[in-house]
mmCIF file as Biopython writes it, N, C-alpha, C and O atoms, coordinates in Angstrom:
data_model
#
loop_
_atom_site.group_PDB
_atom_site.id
_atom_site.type_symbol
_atom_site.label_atom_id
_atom_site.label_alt_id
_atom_site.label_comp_id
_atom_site.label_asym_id
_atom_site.label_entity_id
_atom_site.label_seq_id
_atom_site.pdbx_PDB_ins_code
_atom_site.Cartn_x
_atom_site.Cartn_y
_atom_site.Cartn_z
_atom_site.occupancy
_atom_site.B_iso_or_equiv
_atom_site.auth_seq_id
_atom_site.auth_asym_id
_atom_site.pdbx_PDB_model_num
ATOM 1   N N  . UNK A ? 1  ? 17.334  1.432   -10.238 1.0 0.0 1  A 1 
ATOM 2   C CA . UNK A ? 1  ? 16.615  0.321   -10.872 1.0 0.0 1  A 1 
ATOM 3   C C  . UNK A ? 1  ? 15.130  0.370   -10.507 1.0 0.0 1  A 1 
ATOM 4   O O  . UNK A ? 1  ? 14.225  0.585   -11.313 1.0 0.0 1  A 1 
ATOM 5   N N  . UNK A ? 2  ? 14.981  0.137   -9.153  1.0 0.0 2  A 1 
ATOM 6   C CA . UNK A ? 2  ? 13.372  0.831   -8.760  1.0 0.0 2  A 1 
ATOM 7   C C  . UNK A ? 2  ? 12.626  2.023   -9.449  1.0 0.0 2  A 1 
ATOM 8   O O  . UNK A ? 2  ? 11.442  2.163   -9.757  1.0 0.0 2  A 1 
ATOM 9   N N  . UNK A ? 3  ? 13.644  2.778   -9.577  1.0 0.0 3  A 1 
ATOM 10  C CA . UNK A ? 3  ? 12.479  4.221   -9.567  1.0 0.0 3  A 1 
ATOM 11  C C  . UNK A ? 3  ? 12.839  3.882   -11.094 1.0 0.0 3  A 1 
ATOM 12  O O  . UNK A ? 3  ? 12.687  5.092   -11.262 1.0 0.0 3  A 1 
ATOM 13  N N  . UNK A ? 4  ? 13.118  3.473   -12.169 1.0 0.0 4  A 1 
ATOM 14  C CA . UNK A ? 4  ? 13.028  3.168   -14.058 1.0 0.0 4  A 1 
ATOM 15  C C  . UNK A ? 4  ? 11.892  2.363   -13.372 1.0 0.0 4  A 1 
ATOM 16  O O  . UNK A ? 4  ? 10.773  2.869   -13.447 1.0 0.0 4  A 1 
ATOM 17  N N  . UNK A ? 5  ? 12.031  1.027   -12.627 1.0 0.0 5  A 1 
ATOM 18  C CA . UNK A ? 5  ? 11.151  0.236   -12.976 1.0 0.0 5  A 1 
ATOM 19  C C  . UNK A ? 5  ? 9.880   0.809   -12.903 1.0 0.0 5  A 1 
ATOM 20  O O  . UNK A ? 5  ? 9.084   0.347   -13.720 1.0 0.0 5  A 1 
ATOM 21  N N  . UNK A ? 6  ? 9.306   1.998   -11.891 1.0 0.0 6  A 1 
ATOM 22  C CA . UNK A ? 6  ? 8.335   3.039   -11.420 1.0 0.0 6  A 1 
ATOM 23  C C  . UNK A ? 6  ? 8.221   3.494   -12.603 1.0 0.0 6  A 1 
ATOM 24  O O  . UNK A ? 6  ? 7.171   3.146   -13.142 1.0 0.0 6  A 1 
ATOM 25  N N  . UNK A ? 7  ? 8.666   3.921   -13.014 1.0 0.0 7  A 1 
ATOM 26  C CA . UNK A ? 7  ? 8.998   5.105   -13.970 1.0 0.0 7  A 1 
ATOM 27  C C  . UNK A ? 7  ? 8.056   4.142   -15.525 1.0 0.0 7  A 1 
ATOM 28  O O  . UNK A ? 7  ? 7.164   4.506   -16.291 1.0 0.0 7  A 1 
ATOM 29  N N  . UNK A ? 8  ? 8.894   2.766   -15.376 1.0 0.0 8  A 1 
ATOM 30  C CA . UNK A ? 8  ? 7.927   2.737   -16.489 1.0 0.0 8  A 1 
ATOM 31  C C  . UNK A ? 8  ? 6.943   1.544   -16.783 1.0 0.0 8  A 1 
ATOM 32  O O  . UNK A ? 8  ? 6.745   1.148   -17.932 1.0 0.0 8  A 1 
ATOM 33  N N  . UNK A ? 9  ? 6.186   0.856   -15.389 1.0 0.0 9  A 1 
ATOM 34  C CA . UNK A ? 9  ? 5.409   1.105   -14.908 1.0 0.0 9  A 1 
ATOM 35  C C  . UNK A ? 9  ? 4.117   2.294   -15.204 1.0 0.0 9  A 1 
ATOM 36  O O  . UNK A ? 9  ? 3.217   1.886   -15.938 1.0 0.0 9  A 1 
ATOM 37  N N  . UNK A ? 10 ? 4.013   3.461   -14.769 1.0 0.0 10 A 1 
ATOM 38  C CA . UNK A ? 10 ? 2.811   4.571   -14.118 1.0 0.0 10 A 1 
ATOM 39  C C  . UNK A ? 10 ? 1.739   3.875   -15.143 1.0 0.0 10 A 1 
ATOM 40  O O  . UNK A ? 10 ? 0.701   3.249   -14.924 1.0 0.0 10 A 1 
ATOM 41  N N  . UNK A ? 11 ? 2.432   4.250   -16.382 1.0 0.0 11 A 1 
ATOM 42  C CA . UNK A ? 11 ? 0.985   4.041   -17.355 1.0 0.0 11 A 1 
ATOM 43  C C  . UNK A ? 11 ? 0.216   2.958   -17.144 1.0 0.0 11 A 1 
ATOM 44  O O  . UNK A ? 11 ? -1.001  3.148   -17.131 1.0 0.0 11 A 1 
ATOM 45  N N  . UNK A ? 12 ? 0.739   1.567   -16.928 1.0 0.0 12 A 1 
ATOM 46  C CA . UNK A ? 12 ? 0.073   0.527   -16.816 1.0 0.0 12 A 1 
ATOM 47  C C  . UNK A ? 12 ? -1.243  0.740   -14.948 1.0 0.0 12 A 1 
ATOM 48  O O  . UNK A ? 12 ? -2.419  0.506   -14.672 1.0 0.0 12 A 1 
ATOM 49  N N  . UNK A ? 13 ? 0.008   1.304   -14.208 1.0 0.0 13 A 1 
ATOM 50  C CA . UNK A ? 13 ? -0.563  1.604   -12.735 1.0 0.0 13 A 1 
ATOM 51  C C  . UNK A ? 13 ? -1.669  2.452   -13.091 1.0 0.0 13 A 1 
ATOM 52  O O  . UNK A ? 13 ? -2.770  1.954   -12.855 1.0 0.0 13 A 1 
ATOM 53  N N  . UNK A ? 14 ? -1.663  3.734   -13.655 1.0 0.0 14 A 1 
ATOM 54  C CA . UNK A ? 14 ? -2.664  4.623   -13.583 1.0 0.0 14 A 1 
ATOM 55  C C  . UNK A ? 14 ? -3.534  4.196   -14.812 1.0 0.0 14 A 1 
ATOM 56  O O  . UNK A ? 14 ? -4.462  4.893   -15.221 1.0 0.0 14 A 1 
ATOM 57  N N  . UNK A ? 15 ? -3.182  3.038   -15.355 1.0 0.0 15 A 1 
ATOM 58  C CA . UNK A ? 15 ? -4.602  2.513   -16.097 1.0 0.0 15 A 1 
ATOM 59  C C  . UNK A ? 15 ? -5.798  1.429   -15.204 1.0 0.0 15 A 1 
ATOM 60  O O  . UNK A ? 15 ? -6.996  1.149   -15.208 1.0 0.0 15 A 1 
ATOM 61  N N  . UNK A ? 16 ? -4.653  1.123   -14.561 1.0 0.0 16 A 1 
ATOM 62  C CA . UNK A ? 16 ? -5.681  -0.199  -13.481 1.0 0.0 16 A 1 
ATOM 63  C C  . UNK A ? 16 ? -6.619  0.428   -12.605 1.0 0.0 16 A 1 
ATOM 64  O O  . UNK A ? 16 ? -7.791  0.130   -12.372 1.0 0.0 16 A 1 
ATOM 65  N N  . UNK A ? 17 ? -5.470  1.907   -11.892 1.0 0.0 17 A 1 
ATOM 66  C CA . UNK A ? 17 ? -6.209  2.729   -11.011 1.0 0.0 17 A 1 
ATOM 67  C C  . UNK A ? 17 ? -7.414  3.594   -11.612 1.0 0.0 17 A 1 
ATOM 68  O O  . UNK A ? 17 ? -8.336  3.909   -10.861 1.0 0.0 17 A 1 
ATOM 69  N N  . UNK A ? 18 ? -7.421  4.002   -13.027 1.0 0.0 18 A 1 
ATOM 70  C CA . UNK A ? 18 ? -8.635  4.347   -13.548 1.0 0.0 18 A 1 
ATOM 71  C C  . UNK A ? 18 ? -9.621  3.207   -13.768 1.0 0.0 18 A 1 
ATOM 72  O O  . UNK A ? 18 ? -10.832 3.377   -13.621 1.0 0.0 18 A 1 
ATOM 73  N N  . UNK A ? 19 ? -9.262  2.427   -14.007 1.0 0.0 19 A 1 
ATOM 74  C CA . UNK A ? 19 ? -10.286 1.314   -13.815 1.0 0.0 19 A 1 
ATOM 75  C C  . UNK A ? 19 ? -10.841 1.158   -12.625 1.0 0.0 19 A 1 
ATOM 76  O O  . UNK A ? 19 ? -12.025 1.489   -12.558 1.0 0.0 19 A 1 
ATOM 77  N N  . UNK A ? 20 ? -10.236 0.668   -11.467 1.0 0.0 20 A 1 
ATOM 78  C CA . UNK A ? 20 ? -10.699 0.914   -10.395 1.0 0.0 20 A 1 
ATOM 79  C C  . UNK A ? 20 ? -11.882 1.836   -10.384 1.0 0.0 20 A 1 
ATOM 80  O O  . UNK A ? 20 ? -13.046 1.587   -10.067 1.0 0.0 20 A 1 
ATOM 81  N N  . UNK A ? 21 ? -11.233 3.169   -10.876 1.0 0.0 21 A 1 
ATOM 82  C CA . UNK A ? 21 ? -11.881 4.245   -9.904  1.0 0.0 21 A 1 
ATOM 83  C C  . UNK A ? 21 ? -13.175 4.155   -10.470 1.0 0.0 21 A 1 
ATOM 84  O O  . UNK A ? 21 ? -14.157 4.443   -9.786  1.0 0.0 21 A 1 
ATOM 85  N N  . UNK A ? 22 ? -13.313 3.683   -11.970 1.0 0.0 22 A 1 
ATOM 86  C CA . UNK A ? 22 ? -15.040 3.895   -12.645 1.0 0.0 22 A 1 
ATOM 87  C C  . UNK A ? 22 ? -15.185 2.446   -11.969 1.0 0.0 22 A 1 
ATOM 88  O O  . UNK A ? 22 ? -16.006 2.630   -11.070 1.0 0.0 22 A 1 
ATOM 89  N N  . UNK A ? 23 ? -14.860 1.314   -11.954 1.0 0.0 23 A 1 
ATOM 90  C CA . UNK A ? 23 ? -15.644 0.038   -11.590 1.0 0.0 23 A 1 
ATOM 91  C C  . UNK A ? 23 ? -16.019 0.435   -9.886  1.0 0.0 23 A 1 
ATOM 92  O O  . UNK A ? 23 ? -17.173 0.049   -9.697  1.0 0.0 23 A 1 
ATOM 93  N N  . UNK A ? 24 ? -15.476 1.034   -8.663  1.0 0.0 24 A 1 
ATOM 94  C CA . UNK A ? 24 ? -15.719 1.382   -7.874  1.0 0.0 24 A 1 
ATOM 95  C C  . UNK A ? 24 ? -16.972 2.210   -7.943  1.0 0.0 24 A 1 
ATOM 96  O O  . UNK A ? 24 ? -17.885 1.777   -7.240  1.0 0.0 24 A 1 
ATOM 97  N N  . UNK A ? 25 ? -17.203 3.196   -8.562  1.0 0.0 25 A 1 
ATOM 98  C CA . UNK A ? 25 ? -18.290 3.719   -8.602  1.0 0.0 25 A 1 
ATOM 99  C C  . UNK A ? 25 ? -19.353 3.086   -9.454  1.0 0.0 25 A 1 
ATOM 100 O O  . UNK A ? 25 ? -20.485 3.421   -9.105  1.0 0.0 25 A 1 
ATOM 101 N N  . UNK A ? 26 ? -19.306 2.347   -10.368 1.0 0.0 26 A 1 
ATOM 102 C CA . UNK A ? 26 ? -20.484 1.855   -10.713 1.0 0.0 26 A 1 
ATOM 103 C C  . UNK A ? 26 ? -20.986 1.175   -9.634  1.0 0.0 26 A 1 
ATOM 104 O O  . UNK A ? 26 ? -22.104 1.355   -9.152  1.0 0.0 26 A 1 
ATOM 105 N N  . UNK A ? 27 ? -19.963 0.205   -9.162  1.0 0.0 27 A 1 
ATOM 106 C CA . UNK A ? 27 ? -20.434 -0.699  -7.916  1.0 0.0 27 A 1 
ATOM 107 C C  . UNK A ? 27 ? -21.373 0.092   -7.028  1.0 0.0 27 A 1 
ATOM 108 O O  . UNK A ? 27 ? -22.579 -0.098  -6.873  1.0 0.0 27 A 1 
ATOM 109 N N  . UNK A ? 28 ? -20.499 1.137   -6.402  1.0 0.0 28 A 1 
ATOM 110 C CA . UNK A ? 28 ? -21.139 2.332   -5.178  1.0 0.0 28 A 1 
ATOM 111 C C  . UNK A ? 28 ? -22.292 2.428   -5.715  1.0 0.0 28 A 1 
ATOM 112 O O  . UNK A ? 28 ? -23.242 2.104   -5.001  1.0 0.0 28 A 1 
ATOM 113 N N  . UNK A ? 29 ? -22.547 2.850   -6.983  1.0 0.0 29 A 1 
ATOM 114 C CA . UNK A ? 29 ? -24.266 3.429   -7.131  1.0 0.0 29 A 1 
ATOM 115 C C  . UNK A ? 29 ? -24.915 2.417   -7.202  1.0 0.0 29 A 1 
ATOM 116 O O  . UNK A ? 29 ? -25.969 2.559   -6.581  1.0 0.0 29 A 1 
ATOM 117 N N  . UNK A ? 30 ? -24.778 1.051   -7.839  1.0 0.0 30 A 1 
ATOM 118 C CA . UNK A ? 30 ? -25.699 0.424   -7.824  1.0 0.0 30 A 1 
ATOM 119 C C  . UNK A ? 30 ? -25.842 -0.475  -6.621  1.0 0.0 30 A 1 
ATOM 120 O O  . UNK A ? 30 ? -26.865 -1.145  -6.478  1.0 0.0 30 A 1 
ATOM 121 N N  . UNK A ? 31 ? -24.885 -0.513  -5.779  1.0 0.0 31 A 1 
ATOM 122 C CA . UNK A ? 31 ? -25.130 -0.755  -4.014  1.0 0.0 31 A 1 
ATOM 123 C C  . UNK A ? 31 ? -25.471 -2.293  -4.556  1.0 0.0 31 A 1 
ATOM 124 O O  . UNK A ? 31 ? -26.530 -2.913  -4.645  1.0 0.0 31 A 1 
ATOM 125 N N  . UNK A ? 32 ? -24.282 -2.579  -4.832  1.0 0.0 32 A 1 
ATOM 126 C CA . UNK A ? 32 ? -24.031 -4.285  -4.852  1.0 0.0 32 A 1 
ATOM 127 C C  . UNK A ? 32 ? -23.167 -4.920  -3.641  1.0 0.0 32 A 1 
ATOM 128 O O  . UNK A ? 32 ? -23.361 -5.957  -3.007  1.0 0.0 32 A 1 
ATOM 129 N N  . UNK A ? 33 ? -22.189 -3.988  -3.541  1.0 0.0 33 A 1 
ATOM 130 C CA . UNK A ? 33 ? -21.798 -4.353  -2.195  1.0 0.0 33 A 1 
ATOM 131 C C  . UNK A ? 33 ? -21.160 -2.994  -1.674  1.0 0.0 33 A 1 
ATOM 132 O O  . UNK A ? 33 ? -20.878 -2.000  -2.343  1.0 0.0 33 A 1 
ATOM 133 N N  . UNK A ? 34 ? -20.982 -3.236  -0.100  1.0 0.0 34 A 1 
ATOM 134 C CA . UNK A ? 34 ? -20.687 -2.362  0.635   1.0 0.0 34 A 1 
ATOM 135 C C  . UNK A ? 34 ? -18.960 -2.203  1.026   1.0 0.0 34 A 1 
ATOM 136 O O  . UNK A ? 34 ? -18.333 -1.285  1.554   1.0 0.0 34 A 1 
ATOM 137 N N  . UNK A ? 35 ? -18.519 -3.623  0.468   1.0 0.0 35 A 1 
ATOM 138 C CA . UNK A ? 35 ? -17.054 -3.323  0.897   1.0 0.0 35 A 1 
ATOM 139 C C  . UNK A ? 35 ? -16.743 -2.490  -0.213  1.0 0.0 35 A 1 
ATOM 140 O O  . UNK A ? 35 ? -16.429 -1.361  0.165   1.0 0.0 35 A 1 
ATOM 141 N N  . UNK A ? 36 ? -16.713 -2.655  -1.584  1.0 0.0 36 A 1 
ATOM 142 C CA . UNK A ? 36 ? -16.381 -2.672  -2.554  1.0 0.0 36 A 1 
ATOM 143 C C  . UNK A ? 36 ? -16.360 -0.362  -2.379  1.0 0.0 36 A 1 
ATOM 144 O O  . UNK A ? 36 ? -15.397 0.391   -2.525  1.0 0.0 36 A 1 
ATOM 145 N N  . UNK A ? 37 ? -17.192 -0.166  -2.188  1.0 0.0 37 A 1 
ATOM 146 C CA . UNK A ? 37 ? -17.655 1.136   -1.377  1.0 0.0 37 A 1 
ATOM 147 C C  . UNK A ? 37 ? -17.003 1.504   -0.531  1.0 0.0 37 A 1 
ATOM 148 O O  . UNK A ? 37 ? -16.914 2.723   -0.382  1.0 0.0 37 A 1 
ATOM 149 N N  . UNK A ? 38 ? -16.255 0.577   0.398   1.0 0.0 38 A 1 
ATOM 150 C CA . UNK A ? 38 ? -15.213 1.179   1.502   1.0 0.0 38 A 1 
ATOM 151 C C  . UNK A ? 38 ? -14.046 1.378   0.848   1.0 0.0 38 A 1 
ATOM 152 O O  . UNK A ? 38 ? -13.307 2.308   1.172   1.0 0.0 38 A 1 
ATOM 153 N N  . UNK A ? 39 ? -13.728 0.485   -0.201  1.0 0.0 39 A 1 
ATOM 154 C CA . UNK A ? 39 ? -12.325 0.607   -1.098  1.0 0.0 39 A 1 
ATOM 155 C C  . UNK A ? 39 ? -12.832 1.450   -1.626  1.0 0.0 39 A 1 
ATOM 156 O O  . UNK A ? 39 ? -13.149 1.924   -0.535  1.0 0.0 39 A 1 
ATOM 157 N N  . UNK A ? 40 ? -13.251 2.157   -2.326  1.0 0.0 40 A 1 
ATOM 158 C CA . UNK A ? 40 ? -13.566 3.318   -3.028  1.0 0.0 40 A 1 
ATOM 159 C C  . UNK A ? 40 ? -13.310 4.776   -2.248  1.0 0.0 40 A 1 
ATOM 160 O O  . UNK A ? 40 ? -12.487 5.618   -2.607  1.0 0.0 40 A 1 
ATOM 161 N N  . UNK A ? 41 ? -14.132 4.869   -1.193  1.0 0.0 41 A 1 
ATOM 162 C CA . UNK A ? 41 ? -13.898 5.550   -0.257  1.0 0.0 41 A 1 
ATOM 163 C C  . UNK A ? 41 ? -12.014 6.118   0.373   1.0 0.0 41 A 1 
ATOM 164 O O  . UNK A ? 41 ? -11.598 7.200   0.787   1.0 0.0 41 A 1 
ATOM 165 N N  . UNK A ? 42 ? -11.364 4.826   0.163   1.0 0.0 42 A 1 
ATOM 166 C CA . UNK A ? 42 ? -10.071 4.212   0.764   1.0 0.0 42 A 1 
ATOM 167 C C  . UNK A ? 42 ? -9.035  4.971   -0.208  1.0 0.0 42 A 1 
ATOM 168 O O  . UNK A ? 42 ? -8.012  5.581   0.105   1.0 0.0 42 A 1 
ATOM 169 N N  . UNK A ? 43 ? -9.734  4.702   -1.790  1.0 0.0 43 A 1 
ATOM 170 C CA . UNK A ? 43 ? -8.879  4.886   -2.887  1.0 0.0 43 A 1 
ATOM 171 C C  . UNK A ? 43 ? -9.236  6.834   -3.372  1.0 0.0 43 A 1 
ATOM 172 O O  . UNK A ? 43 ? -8.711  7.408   -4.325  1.0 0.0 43 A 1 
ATOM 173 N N  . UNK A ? 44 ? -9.940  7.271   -2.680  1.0 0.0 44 A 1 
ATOM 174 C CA . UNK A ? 44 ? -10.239 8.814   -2.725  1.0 0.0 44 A 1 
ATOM 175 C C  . UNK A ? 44 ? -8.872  9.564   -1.886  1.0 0.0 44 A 1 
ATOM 176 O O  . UNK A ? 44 ? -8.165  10.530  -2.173  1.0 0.0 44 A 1 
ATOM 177 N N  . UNK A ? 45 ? -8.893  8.590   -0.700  1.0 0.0 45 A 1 
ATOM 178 C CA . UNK A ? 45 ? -8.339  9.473   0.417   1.0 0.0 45 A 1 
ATOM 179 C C  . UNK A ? 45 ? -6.390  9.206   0.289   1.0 0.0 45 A 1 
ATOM 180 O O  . UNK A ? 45 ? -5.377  9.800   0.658   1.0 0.0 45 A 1 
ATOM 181 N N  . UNK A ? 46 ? -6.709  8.062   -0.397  1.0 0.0 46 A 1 
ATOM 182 C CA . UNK A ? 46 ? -4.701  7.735   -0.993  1.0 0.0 46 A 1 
ATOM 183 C C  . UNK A ? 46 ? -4.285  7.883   -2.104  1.0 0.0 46 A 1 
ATOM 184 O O  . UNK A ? 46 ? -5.161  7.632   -2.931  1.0 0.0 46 A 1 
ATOM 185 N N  . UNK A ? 47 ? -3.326  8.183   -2.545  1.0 0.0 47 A 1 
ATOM 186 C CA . UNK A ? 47 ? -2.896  7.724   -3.909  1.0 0.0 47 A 1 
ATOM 187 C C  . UNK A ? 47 ? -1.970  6.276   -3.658  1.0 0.0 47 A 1 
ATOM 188 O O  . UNK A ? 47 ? -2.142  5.549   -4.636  1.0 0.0 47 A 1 
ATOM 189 N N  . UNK A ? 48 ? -1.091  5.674   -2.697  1.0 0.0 48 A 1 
ATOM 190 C CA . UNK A ? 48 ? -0.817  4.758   -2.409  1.0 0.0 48 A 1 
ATOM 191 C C  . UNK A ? 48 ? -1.549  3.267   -1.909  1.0 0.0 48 A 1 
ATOM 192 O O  . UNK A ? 48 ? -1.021  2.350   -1.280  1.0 0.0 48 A 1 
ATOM 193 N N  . UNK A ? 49 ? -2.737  3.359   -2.348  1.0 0.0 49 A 1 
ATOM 194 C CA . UNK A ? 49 ? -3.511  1.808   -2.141  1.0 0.0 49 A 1 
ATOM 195 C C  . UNK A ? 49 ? -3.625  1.443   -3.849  1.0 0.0 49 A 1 
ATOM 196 O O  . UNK A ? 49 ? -4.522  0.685   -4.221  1.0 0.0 49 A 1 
ATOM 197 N N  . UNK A ? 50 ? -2.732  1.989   -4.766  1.0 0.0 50 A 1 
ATOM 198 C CA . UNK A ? 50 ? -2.809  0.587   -5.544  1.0 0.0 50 A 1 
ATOM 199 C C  . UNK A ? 50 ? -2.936  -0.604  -5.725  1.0 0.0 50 A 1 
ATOM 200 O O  . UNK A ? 50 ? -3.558  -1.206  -6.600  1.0 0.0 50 A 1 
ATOM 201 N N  . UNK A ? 51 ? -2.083  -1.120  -4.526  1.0 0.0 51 A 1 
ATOM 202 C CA . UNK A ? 51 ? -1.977  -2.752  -4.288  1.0 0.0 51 A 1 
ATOM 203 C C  . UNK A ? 51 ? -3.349  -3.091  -3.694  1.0 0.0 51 A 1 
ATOM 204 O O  . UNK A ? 51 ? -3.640  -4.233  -4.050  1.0 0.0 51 A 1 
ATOM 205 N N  . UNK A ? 52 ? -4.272  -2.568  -2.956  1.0 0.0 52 A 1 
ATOM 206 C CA . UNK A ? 52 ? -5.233  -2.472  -2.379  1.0 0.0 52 A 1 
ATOM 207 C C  . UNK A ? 52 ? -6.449  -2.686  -4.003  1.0 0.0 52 A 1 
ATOM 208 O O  . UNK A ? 52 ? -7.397  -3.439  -4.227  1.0 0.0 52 A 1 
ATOM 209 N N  . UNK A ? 53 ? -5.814  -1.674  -4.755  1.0 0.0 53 A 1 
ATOM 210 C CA . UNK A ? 53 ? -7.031  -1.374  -5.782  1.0 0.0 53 A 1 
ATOM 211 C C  . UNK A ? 53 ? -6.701  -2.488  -6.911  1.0 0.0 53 A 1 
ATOM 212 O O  . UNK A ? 53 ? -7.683  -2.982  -7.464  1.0 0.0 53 A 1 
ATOM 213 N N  . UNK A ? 54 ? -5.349  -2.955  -7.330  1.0 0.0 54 A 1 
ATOM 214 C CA . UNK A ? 54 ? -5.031  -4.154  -8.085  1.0 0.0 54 A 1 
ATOM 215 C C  . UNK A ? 54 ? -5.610  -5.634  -7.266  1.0 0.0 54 A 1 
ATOM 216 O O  . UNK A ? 54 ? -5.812  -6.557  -8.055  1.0 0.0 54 A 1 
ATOM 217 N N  . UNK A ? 55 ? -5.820  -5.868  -6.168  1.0 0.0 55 A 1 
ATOM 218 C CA . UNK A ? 55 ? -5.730  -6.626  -5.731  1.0 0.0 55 A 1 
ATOM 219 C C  . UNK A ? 55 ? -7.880  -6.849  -5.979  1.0 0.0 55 A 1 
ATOM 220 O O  . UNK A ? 55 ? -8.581  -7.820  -6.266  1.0 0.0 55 A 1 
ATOM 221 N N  . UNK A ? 56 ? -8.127  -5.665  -5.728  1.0 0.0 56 A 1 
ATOM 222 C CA . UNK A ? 56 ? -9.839  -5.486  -5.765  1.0 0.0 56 A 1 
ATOM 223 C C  . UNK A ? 56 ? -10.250 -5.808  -7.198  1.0 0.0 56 A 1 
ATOM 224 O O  . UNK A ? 56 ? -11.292 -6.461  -7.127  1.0 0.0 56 A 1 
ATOM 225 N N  . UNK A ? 57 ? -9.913  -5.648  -8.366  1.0 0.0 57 A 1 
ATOM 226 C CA . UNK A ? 57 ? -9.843  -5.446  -9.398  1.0 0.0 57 A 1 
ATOM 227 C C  . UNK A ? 57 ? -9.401  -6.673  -9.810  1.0 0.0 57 A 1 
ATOM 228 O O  . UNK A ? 57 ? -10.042 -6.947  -10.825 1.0 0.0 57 A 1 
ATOM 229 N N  . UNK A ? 58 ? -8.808  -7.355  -9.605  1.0 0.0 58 A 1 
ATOM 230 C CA . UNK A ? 58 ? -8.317  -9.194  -9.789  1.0 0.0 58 A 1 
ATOM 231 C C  . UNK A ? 58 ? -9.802  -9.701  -9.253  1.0 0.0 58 A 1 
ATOM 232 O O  . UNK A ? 58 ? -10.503 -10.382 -10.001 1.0 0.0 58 A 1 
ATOM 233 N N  . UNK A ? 59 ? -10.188 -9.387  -8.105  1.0 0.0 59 A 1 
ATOM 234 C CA . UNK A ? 59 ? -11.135 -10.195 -7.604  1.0 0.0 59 A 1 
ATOM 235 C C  . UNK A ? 59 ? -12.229 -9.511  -8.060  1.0 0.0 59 A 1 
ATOM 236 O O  . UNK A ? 59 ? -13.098 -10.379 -8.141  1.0 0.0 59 A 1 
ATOM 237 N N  . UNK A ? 60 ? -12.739 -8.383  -8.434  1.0 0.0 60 A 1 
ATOM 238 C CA . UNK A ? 60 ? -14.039 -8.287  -9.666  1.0 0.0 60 A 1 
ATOM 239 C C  . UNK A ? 60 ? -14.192 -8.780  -10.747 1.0 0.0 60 A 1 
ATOM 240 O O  . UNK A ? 60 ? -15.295 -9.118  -11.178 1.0 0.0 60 A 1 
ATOM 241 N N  . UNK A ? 61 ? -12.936 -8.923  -11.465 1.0 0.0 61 A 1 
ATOM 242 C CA . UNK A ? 61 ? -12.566 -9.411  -12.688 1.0 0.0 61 A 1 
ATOM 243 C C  . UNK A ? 61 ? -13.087 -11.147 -12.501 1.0 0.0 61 A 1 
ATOM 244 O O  . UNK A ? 61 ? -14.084 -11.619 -13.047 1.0 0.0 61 A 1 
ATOM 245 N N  . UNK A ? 62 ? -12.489 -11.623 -11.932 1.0 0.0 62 A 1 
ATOM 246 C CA . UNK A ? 62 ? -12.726 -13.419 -11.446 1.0 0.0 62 A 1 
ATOM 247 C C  . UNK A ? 62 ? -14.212 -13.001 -10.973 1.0 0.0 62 A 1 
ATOM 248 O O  . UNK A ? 62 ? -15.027 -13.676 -11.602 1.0 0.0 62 A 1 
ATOM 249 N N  . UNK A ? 63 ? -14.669 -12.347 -10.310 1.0 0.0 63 A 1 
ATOM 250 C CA . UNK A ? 63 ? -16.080 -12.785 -10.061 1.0 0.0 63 A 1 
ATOM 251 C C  . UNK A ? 63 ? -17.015 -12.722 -11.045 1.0 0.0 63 A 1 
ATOM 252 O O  . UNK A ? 63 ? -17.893 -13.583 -10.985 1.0 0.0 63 A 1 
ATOM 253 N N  . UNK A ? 64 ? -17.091 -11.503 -12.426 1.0 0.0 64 A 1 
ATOM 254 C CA . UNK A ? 64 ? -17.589 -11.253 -13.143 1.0 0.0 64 A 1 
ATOM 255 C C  . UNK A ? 64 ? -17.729 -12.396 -14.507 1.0 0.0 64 A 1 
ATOM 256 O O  . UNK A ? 64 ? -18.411 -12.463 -15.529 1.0 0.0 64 A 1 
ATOM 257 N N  . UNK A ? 65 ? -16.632 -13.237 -13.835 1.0 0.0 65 A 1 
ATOM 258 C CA . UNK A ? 65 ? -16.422 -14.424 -15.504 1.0 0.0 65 A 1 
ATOM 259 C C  . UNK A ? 65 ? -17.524 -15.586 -15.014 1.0 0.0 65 A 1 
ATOM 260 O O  . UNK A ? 65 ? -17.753 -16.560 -15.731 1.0 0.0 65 A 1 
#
């Protein structure tokens, strides 16, 4: 039941995580903030901080409105 629910899941996961990964770097270059840069950093070195990168990505989203 887990690994279907995984299974179909990815697309939605590896759409958030591409999001992430360009909103992380816009952030990084334009040096708006520095945490935002450590998650980036964080999300290079794992493939398992999704929850880390969904959770970052909720809270850019709410800050940006």
């Amino acid at each position: 039941m887990v690994f279907i629910k995984l299974k179909f899941l990815f697309p939605i996961e590896a759409f958030f995580s591409l999001y992430c990964y360009v909103k992380n770097i816009s952030m990084a270059l334009m040096g708006l903030s520095t945490n935002n840069y450590i998650y980036f950093i964080i999300f290079l070195g794992s493939d398992k901080v999704y929850e880390i990168c969904n959770s970052l990505l909720l809270r850019l989203t709410t800050s940006d409105i």
